[in-house]
Tab-separated table of C-alpha atoms and ligand atoms in Angstrom:
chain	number	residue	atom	x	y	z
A	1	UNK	CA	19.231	20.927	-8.900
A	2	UNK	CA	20.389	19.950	-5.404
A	3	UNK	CA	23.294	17.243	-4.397
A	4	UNK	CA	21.817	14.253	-2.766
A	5	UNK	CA	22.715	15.406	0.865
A	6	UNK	CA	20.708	18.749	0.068
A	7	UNK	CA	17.815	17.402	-1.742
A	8	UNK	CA	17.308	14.904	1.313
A	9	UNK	CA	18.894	17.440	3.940
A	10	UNK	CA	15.309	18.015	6.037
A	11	UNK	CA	13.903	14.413	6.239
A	12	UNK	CA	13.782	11.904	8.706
A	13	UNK	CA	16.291	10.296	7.598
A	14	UNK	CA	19.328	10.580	5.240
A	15	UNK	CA	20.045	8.235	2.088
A	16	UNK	CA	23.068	6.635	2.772
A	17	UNK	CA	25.381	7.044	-0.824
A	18	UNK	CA	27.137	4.661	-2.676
A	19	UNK	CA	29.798	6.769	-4.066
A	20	UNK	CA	32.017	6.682	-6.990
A	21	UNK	CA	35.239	6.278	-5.075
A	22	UNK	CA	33.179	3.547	-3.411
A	23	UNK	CA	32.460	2.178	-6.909
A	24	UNK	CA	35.993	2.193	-7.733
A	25	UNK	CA	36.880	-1.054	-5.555
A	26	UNK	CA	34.628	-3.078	-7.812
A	27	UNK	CA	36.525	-5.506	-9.187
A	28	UNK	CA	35.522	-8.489	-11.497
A	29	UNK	CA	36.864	-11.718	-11.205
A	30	UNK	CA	37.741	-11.497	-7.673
A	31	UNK	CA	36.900	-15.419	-6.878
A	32	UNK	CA	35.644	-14.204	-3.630
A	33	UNK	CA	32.825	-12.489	-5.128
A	34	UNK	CA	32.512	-13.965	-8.312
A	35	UNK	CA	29.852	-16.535	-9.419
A	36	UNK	CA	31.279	-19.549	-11.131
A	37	UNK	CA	31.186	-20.568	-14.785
A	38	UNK	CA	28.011	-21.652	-15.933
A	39	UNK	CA	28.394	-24.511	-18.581
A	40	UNK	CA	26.736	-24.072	-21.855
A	41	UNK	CA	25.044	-27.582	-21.319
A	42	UNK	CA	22.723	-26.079	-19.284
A	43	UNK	CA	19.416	-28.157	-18.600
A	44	UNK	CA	16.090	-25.675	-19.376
A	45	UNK	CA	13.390	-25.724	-16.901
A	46	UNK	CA	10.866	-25.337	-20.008
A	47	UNK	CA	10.792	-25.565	-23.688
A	48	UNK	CA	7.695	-23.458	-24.114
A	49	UNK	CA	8.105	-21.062	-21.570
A	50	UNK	CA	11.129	-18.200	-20.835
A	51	UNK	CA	11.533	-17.693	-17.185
A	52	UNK	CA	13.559	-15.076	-15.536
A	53	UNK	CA	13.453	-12.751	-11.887
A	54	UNK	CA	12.416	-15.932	-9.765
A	55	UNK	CA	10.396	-14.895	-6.308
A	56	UNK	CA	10.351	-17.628	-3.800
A	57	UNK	CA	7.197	-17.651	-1.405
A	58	UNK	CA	8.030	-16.583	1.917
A	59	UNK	CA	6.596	-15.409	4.811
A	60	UNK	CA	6.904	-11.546	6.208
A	61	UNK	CA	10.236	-12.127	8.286
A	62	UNK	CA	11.994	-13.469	4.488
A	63	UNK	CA	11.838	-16.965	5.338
A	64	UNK	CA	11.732	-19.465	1.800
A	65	UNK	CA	8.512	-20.657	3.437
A	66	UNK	CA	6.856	-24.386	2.411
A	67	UNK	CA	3.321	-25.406	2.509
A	68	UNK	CA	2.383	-28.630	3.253
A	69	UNK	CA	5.881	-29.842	2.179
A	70	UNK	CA	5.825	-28.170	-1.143
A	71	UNK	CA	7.641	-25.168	-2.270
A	72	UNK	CA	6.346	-22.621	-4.310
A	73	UNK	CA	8.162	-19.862	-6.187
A	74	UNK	CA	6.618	-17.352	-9.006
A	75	UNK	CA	8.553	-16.326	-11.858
A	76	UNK	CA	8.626	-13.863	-14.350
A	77	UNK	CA	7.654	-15.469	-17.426
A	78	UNK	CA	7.000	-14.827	-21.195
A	79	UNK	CA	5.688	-17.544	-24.083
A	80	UNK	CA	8.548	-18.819	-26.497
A	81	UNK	CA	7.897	-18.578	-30.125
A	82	UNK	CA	10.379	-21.406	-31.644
A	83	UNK	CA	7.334	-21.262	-34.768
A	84	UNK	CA	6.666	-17.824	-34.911
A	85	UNK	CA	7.246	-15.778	-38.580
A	86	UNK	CA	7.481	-12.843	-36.397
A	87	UNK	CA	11.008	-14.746	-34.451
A	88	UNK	CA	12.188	-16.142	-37.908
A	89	UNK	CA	15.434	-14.331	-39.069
A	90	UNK	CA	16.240	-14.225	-42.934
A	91	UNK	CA	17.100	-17.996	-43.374
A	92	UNK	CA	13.826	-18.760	-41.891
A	93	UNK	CA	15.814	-19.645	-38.662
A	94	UNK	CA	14.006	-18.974	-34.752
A	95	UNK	CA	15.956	-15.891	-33.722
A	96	UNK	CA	15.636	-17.303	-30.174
A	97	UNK	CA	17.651	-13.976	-28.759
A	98	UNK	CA	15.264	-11.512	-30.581
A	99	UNK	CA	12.168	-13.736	-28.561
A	100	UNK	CA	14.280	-13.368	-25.468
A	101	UNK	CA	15.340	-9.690	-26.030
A	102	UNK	CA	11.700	-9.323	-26.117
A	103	UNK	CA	10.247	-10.510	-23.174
A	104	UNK	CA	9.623	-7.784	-20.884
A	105	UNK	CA	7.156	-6.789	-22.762
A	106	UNK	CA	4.678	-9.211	-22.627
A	107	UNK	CA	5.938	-10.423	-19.072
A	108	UNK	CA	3.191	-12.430	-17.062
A	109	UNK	CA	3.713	-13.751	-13.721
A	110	UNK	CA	3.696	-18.030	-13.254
A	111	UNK	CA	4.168	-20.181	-10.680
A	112	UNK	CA	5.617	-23.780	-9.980
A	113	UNK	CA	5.658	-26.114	-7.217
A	114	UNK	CA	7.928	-29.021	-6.175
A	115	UNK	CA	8.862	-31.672	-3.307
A	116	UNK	CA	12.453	-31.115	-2.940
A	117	UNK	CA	13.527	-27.245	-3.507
A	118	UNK	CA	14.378	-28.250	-7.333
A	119	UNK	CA	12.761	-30.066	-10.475
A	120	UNK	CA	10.031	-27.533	-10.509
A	121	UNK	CA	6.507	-28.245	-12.271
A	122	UNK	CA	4.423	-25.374	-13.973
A	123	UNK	CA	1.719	-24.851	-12.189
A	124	UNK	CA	0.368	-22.040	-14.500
A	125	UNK	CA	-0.819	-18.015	-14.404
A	126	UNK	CA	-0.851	-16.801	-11.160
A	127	UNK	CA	-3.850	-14.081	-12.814
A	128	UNK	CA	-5.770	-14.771	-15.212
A	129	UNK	CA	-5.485	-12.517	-18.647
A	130	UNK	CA	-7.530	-9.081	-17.938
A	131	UNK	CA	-6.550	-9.376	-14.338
A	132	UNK	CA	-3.818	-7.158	-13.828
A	133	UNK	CA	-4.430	-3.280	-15.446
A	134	UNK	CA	-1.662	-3.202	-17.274
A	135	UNK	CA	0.474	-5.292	-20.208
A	136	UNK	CA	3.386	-6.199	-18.081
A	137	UNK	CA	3.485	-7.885	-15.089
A	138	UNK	CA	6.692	-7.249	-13.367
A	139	UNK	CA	8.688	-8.486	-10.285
A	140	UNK	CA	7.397	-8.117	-6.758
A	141	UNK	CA	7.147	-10.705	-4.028
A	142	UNK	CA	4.984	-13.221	-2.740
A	143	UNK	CA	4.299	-13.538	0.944
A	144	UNK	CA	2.206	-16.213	3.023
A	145	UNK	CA	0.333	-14.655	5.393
A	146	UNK	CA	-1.227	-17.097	7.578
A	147	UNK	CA	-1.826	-20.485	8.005
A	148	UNK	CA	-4.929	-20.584	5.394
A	149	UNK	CA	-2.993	-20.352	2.973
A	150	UNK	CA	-3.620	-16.903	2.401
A	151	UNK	CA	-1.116	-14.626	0.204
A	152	UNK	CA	-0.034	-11.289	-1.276
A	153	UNK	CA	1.392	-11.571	-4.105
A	154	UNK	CA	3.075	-7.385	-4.702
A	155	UNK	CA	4.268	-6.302	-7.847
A	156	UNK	CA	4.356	-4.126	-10.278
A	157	UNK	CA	1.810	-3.552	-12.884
A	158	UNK	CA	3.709	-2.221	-16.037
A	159	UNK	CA	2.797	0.313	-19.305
A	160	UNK	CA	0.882	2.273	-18.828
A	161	UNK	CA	2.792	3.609	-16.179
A	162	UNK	CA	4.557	1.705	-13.354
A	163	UNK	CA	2.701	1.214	-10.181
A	164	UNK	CA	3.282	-1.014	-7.073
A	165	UNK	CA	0.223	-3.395	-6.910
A	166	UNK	CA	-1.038	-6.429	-4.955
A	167	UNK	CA	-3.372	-9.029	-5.374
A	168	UNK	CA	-4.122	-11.318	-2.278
A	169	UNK	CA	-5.034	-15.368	-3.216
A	170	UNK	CA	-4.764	-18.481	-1.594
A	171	UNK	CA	-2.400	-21.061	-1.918
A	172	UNK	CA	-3.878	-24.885	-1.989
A	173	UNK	CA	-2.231	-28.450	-1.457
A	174	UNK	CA	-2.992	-31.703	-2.455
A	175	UNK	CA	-0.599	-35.049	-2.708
A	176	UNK	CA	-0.024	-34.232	-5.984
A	177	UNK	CA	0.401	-31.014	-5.954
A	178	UNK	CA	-0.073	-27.139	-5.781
A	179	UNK	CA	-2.563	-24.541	-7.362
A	180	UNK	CA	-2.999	-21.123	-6.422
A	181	UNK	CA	-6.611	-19.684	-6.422
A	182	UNK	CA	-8.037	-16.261	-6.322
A	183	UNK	CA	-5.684	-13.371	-7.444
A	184	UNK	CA	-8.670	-11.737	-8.812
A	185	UNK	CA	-8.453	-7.862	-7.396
A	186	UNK	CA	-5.588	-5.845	-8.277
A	187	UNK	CA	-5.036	-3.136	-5.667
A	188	UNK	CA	-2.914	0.114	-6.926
A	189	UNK	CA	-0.783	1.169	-3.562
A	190	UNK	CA	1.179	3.908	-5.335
A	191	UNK	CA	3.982	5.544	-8.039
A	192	UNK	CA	6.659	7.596	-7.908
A	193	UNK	CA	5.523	11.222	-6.690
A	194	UNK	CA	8.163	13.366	-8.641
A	195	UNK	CA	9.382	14.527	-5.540
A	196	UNK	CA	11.316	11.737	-3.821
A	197	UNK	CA	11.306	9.499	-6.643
A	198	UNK	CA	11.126	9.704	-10.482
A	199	UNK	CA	8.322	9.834	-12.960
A	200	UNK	CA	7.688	8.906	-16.223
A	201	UNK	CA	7.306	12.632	-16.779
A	202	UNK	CA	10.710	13.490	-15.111
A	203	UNK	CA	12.260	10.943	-17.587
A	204	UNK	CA	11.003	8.415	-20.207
A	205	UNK	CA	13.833	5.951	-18.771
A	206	UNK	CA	12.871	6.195	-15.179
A	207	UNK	CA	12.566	2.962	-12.778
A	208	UNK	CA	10.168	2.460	-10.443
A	209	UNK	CA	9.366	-1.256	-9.458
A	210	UNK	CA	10.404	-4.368	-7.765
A	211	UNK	CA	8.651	-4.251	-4.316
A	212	UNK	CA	9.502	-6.068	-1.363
A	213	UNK	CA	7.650	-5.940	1.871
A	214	UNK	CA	9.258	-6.987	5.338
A	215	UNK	CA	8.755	-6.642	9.238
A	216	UNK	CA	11.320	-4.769	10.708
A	217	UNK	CA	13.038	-6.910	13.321
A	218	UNK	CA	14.020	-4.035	15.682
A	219	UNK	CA	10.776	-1.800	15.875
A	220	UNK	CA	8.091	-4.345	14.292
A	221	UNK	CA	6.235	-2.320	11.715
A	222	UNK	CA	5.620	-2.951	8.313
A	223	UNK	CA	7.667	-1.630	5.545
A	224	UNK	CA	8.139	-2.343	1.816
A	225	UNK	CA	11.438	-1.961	-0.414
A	226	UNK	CA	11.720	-1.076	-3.706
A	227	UNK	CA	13.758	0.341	-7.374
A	228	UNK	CA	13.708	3.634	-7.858
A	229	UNK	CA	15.238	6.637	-9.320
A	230	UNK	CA	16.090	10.007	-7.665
A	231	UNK	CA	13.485	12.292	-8.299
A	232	UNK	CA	13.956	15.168	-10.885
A	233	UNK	CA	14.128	15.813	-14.408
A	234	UNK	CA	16.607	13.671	-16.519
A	235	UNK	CA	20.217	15.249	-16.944
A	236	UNK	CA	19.566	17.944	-14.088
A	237	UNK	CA	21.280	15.964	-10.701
A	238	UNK	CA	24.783	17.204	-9.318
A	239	UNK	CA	27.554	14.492	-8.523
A	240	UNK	CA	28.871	16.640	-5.755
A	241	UNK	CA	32.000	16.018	-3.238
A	242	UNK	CA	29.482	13.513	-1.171
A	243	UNK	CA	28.358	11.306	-4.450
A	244	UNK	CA	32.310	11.129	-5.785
A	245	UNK	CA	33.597	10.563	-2.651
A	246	UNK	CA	37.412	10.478	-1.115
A	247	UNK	CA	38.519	9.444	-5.205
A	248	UNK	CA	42.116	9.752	-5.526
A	249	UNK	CA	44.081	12.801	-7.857
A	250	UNK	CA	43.025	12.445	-11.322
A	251	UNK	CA	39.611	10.586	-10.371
A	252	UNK	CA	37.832	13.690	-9.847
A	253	UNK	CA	35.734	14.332	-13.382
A	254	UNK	CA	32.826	12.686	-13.015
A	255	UNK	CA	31.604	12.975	-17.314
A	256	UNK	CA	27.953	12.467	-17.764
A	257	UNK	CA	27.242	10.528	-14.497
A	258	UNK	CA	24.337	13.060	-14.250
A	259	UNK	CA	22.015	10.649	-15.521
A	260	UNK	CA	22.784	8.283	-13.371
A	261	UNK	CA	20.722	8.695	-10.695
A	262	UNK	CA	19.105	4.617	-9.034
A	263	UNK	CA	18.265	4.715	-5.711
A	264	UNK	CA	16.615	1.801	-3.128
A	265	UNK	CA	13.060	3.394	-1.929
A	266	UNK	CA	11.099	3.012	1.332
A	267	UNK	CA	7.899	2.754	2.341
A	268	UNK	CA	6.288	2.822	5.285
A	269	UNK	CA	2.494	0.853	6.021
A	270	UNK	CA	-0.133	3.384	7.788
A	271	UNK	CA	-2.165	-0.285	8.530
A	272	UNK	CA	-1.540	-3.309	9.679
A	273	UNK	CA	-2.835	-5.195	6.061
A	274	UNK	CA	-0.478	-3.424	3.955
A	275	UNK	CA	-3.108	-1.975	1.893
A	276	UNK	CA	-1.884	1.837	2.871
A	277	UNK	CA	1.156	2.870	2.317
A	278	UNK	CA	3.999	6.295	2.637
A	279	UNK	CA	6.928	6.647	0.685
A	280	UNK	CA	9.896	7.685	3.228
A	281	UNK	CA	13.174	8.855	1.653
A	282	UNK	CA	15.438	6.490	0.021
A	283	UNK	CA	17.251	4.277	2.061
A	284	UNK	CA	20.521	4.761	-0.307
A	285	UNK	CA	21.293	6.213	-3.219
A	286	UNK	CA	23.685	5.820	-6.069
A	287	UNK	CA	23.611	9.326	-8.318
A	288	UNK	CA	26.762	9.407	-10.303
A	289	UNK	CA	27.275	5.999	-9.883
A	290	UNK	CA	24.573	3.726	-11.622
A	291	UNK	CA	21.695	4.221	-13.300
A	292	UNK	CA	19.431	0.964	-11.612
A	293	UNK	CA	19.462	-0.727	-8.293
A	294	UNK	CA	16.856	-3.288	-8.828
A	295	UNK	CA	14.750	-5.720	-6.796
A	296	UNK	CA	16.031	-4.530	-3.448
A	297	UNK	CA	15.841	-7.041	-0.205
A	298	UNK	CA	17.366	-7.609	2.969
A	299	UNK	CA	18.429	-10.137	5.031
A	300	UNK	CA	18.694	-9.905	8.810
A	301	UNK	CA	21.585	-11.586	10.507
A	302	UNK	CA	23.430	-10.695	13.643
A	303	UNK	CA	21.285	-7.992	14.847
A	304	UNK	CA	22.227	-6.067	11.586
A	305	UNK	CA	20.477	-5.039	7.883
A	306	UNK	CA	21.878	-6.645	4.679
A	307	UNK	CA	20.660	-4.511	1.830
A	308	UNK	CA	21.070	-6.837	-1.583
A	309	UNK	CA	20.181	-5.092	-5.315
A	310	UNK	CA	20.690	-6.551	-8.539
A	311	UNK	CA	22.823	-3.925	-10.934
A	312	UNK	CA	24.273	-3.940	-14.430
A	313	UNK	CA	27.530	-3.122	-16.241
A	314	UNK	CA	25.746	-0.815	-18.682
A	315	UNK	CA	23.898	1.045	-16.232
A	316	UNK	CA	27.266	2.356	-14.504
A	317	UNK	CA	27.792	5.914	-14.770
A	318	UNK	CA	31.498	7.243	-16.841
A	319	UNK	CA	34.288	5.941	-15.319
A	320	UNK	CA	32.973	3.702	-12.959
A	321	UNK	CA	32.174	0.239	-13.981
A	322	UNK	CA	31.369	-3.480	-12.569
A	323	UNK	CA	29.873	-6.812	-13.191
A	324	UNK	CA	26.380	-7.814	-13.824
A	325	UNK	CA	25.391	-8.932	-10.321
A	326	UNK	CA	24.438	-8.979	-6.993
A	327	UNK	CA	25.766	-5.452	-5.064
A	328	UNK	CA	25.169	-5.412	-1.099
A	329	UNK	CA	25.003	-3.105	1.859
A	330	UNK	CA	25.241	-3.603	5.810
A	331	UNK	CA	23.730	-1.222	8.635
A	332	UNK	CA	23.222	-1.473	12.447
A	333	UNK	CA	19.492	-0.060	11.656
A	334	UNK	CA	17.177	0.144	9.039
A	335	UNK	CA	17.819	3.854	8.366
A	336	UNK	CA	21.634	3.207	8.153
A	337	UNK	CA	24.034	4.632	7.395
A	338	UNK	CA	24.958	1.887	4.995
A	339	UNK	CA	28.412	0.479	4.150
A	340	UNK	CA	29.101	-0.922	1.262
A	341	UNK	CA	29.901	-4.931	1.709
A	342	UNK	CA	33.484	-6.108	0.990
A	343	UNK	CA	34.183	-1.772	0.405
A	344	UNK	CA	32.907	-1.503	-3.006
A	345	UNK	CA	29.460	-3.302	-2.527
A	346	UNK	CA	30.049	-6.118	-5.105
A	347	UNK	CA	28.408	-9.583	-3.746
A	348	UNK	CA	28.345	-11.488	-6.652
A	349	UNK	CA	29.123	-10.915	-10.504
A	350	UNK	CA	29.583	-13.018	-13.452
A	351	UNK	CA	32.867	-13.860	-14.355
A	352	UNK	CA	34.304	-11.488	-17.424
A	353	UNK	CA	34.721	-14.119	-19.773
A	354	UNK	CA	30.586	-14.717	-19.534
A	355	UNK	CA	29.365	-11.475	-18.464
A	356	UNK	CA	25.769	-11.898	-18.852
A	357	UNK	CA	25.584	-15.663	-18.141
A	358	UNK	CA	22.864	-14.727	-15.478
A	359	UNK	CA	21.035	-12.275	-13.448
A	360	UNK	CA	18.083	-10.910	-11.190
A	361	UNK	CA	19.968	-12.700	-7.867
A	362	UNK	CA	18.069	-12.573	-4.766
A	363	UNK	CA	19.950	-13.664	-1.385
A	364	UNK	CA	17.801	-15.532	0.379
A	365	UNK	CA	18.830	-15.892	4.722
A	366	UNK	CA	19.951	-19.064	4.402
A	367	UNK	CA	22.902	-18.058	2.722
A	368	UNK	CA	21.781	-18.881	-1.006
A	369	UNK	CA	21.614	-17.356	-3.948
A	370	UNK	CA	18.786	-18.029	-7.065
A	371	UNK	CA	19.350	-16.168	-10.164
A	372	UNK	CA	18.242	-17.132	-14.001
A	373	UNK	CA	20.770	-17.920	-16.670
A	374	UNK	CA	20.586	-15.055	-19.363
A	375	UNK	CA	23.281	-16.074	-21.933
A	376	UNK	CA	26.004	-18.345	-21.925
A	377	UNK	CA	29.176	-18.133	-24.954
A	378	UNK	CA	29.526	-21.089	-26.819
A	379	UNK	CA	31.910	-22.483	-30.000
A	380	UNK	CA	34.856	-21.327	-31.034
A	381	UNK	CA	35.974	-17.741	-29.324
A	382	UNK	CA	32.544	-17.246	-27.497
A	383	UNK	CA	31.119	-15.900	-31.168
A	384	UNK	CA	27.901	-17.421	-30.290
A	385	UNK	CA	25.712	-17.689	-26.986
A	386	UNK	CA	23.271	-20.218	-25.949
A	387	UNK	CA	20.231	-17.804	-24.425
A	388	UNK	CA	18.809	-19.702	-21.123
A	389	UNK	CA	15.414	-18.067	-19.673
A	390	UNK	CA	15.758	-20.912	-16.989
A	391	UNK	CA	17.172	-21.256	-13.321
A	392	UNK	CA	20.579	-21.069	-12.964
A	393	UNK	CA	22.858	-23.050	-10.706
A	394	UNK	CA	22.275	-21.562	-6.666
A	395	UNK	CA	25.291	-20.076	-4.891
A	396	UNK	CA	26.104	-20.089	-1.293
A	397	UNK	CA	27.853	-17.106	-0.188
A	398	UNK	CA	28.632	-16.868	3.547
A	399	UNK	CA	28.063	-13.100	5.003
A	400	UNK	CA	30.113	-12.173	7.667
A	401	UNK	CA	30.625	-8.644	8.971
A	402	UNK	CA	31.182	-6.274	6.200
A	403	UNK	CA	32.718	-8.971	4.080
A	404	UNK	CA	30.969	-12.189	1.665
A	405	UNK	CA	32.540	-15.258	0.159
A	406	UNK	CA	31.524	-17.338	-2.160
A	407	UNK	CA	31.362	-20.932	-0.481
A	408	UNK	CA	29.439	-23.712	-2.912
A	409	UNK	CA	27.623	-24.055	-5.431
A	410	UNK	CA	24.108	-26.179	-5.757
A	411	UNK	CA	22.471	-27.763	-8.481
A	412	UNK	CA	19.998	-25.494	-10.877
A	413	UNK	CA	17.416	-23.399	-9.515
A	414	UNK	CA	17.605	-25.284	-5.902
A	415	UNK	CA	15.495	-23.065	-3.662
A	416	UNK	CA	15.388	-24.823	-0.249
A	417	UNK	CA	12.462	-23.804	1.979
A	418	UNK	CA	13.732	-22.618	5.406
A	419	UNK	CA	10.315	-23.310	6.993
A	420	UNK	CA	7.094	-25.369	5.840
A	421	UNK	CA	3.759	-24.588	7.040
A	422	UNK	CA	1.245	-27.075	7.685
A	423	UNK	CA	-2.293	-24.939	5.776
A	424	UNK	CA	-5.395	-25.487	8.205
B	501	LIG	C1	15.150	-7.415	-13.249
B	501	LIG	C2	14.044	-6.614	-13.870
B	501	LIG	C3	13.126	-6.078	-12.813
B	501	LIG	C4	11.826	-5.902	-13.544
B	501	LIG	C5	11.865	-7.036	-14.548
B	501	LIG	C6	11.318	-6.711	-15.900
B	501	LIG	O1	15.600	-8.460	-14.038
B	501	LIG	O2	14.563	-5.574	-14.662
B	501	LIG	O3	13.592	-4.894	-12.224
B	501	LIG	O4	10.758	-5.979	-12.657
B	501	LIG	O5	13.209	-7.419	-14.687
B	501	LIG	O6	11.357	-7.792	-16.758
């Protein structure tokens, strides 16, 4: 198997790497690009429901877009089963963390409405059941197209298989509040094609998901981001000298970073509608490095490209390591090359004393940053955790060259609009 550089060596363009001496800066608990405690006394946006990668409706550009004064977001969302035999654990207690643990596979996609960015009410299914062609319904993003009201909902329609979708519906307003009608023809756009990107085939553990469409702001056309893997069979890539990096003596054995191998993928629209698209080469690449780089987005700001992906601790390749978090890029164009932001790439990550109290952050271009509360410690020592499935508390972060900071914090699951759009 080829290095990265070779693999990609005749293409338009080449992936920009996040290497493992670039991994190396990470560091947790730097207050500059760490997310503040979460408190265990968390509120939760529903008893019945879990809730988890929020989407905010905006428009093409990445504006949190309003209609008719109310906000909209969709969220990843799974029953809870508090009465269930099936989440009772020997003492005939809800094993609340099993339930959670379990959610991605029976994953549907909700949304919710409010007046003032926060306090959101259910508004329901965004499909209804026998919709979407497959069991799981997994992240994407919503975008308003026009002034009708009219939307695109992508995402990605999960087992069988994993295969960017959309689904165009209408969003409607009244004084008391918002439904959203239609959603009633899933359109496959495409999967991984083995050669750029992983399959299923290539390896039972391969990602392929998360799409997010955008105008470019330099040339205008259409494009669409999204989580993918390197293409090629499982345990087969090479961490060459260009994925390790300048590492310094005694940094240079790289274990079984092999199967490591996330990258951010590109697509390209042949149409104007979005409904026809080509993958391009990866925009970056982490092989040797970490194993997911999930819901990928941008924001523009100051004539430059902020690349944003969500990335785990255990998905880190040997001898590399980092938070839970937010991980972020900056180029002068869309096809780089990409720096990593504040030299390691590390946005935001939760604090080491509560390493998964959230996740799934998306940087939205005002600055602030939504993510969902996963589990918090509680009691004596931090033996037990209170699981969330609800909005966690926003962060501002101010982005400024190649560097972030962390500036405020906002109240739970505050999702401002940045525009509102009177519907016709
Ligand atoms: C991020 C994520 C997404 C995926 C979804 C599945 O939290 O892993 O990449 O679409 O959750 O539940």
């Amino acid at each position: 198997m080829k290095s990265t550089t070779e693999k990609f060596g005749n293409t338009p363009h080449l992936p920009s790497l996040w290497t493992r001496a670039d991994a190396l800066k990470v560091h947790a608990d730097d207050p500059t690009t760490t997310q503040p405690l979460v408190s265990a006394d968390f509120p939760v946006l529903s008893d019945k429901v879990f809730i988890w990668d929020t989407m905010p409706l905006r428009d093409i550009d990445g504006n949190i877009t309003s209609v008719d004064g109310w906000s909209v977001i969709f969220t990843l969302t799974a029953d809870r089963h508090p009465n269930d035999p099936q989440y009772l654990d020997e003492n005939g207690n809800y094993d609340i963390t099993r339930d959670w643990t379990d959610r991605h596979g029976r994953a549907k996609m909700y949304y919710w409405y409010s007046r003032t960015g926060k306090d959101w009410k259910l508004g329901g299914r965004v499909m209804a059941e026998g919709v979407s062609p497959t069991v799981r319904e997994w992240a994407g993003t919503p975008i308003l197209l026009n002034e009708q009201g009219e939307v695109d909902l992508y995402y990605t329609a999960v087992t069988p298989g994993a295969t960017i979708v959309k689904v165009r519906g209408r969003v409607v307003t009244t004084e008391h509040g918002v439904s959203l009608v239609g959603f009633e023809k899933v359109k496959p756009l495409f999967e991984a094609d083995g050669k750029m990107y992983q399959t299923e085939a290539q390896n039972a553990f391969w990602g392929f998901r998360d799409p997010w469409p955008f105008r470019d702001p330099k040339d205008g056309k259409l494009y669409m981001l999204f989580e993918g893997n390197v293409a090629g069979e499982r345990g087969s890539h090479k961490v060459g000298k260009a994925e390790i990096g300048d590492v310094p003596p005694g940094y240079e054995d790289v274990g079984n970073s092999r199967f490591q191998t996330a990258c951010v993928g590109i697509a390209v629209a042949r149409d104007e509608d979005g409904d026809d698209w080509e993958m391009l080469p990866p925009l970056l690449t982490a092989v040797g490095v970490n194993d997911q780089t999930e819901r990928p987005h941008f924001v523009f700001q100051d004539g430059k490209y902020y690349l944003f992906t969500i990335s785990h601790t255990f998905t880190y390749g040997d001898g590399v390591t980092g938070p839970d978090g937010v991980y972020g890029f900056v180029a002068d164009s869309l096809f780089g090359p990409y720096v990593p932001l504040n030299g390691s790439g590390l946005v935001l990550g939760n604090p080491s004393s509560q390493p998964f109290q959230t996740y799934s952050h998306c940087v939205m271009p005002n600055g602030l940053v939504t993510s969902f509360i996963d589990s918090v410690p509680t009691g004596e020592g931090g033996t037990q955790v209170r699981i969330g499935g609800t909005e966690a508390p926003t962060v501002g972060i101010k982005i400024k060259g190649q560097q972030t900071f962390v500036v405020a914090e906002y109240d739970y699951g505050y999702i401002p609009p940045m525009v509102d759009v009177t519907l016709k």
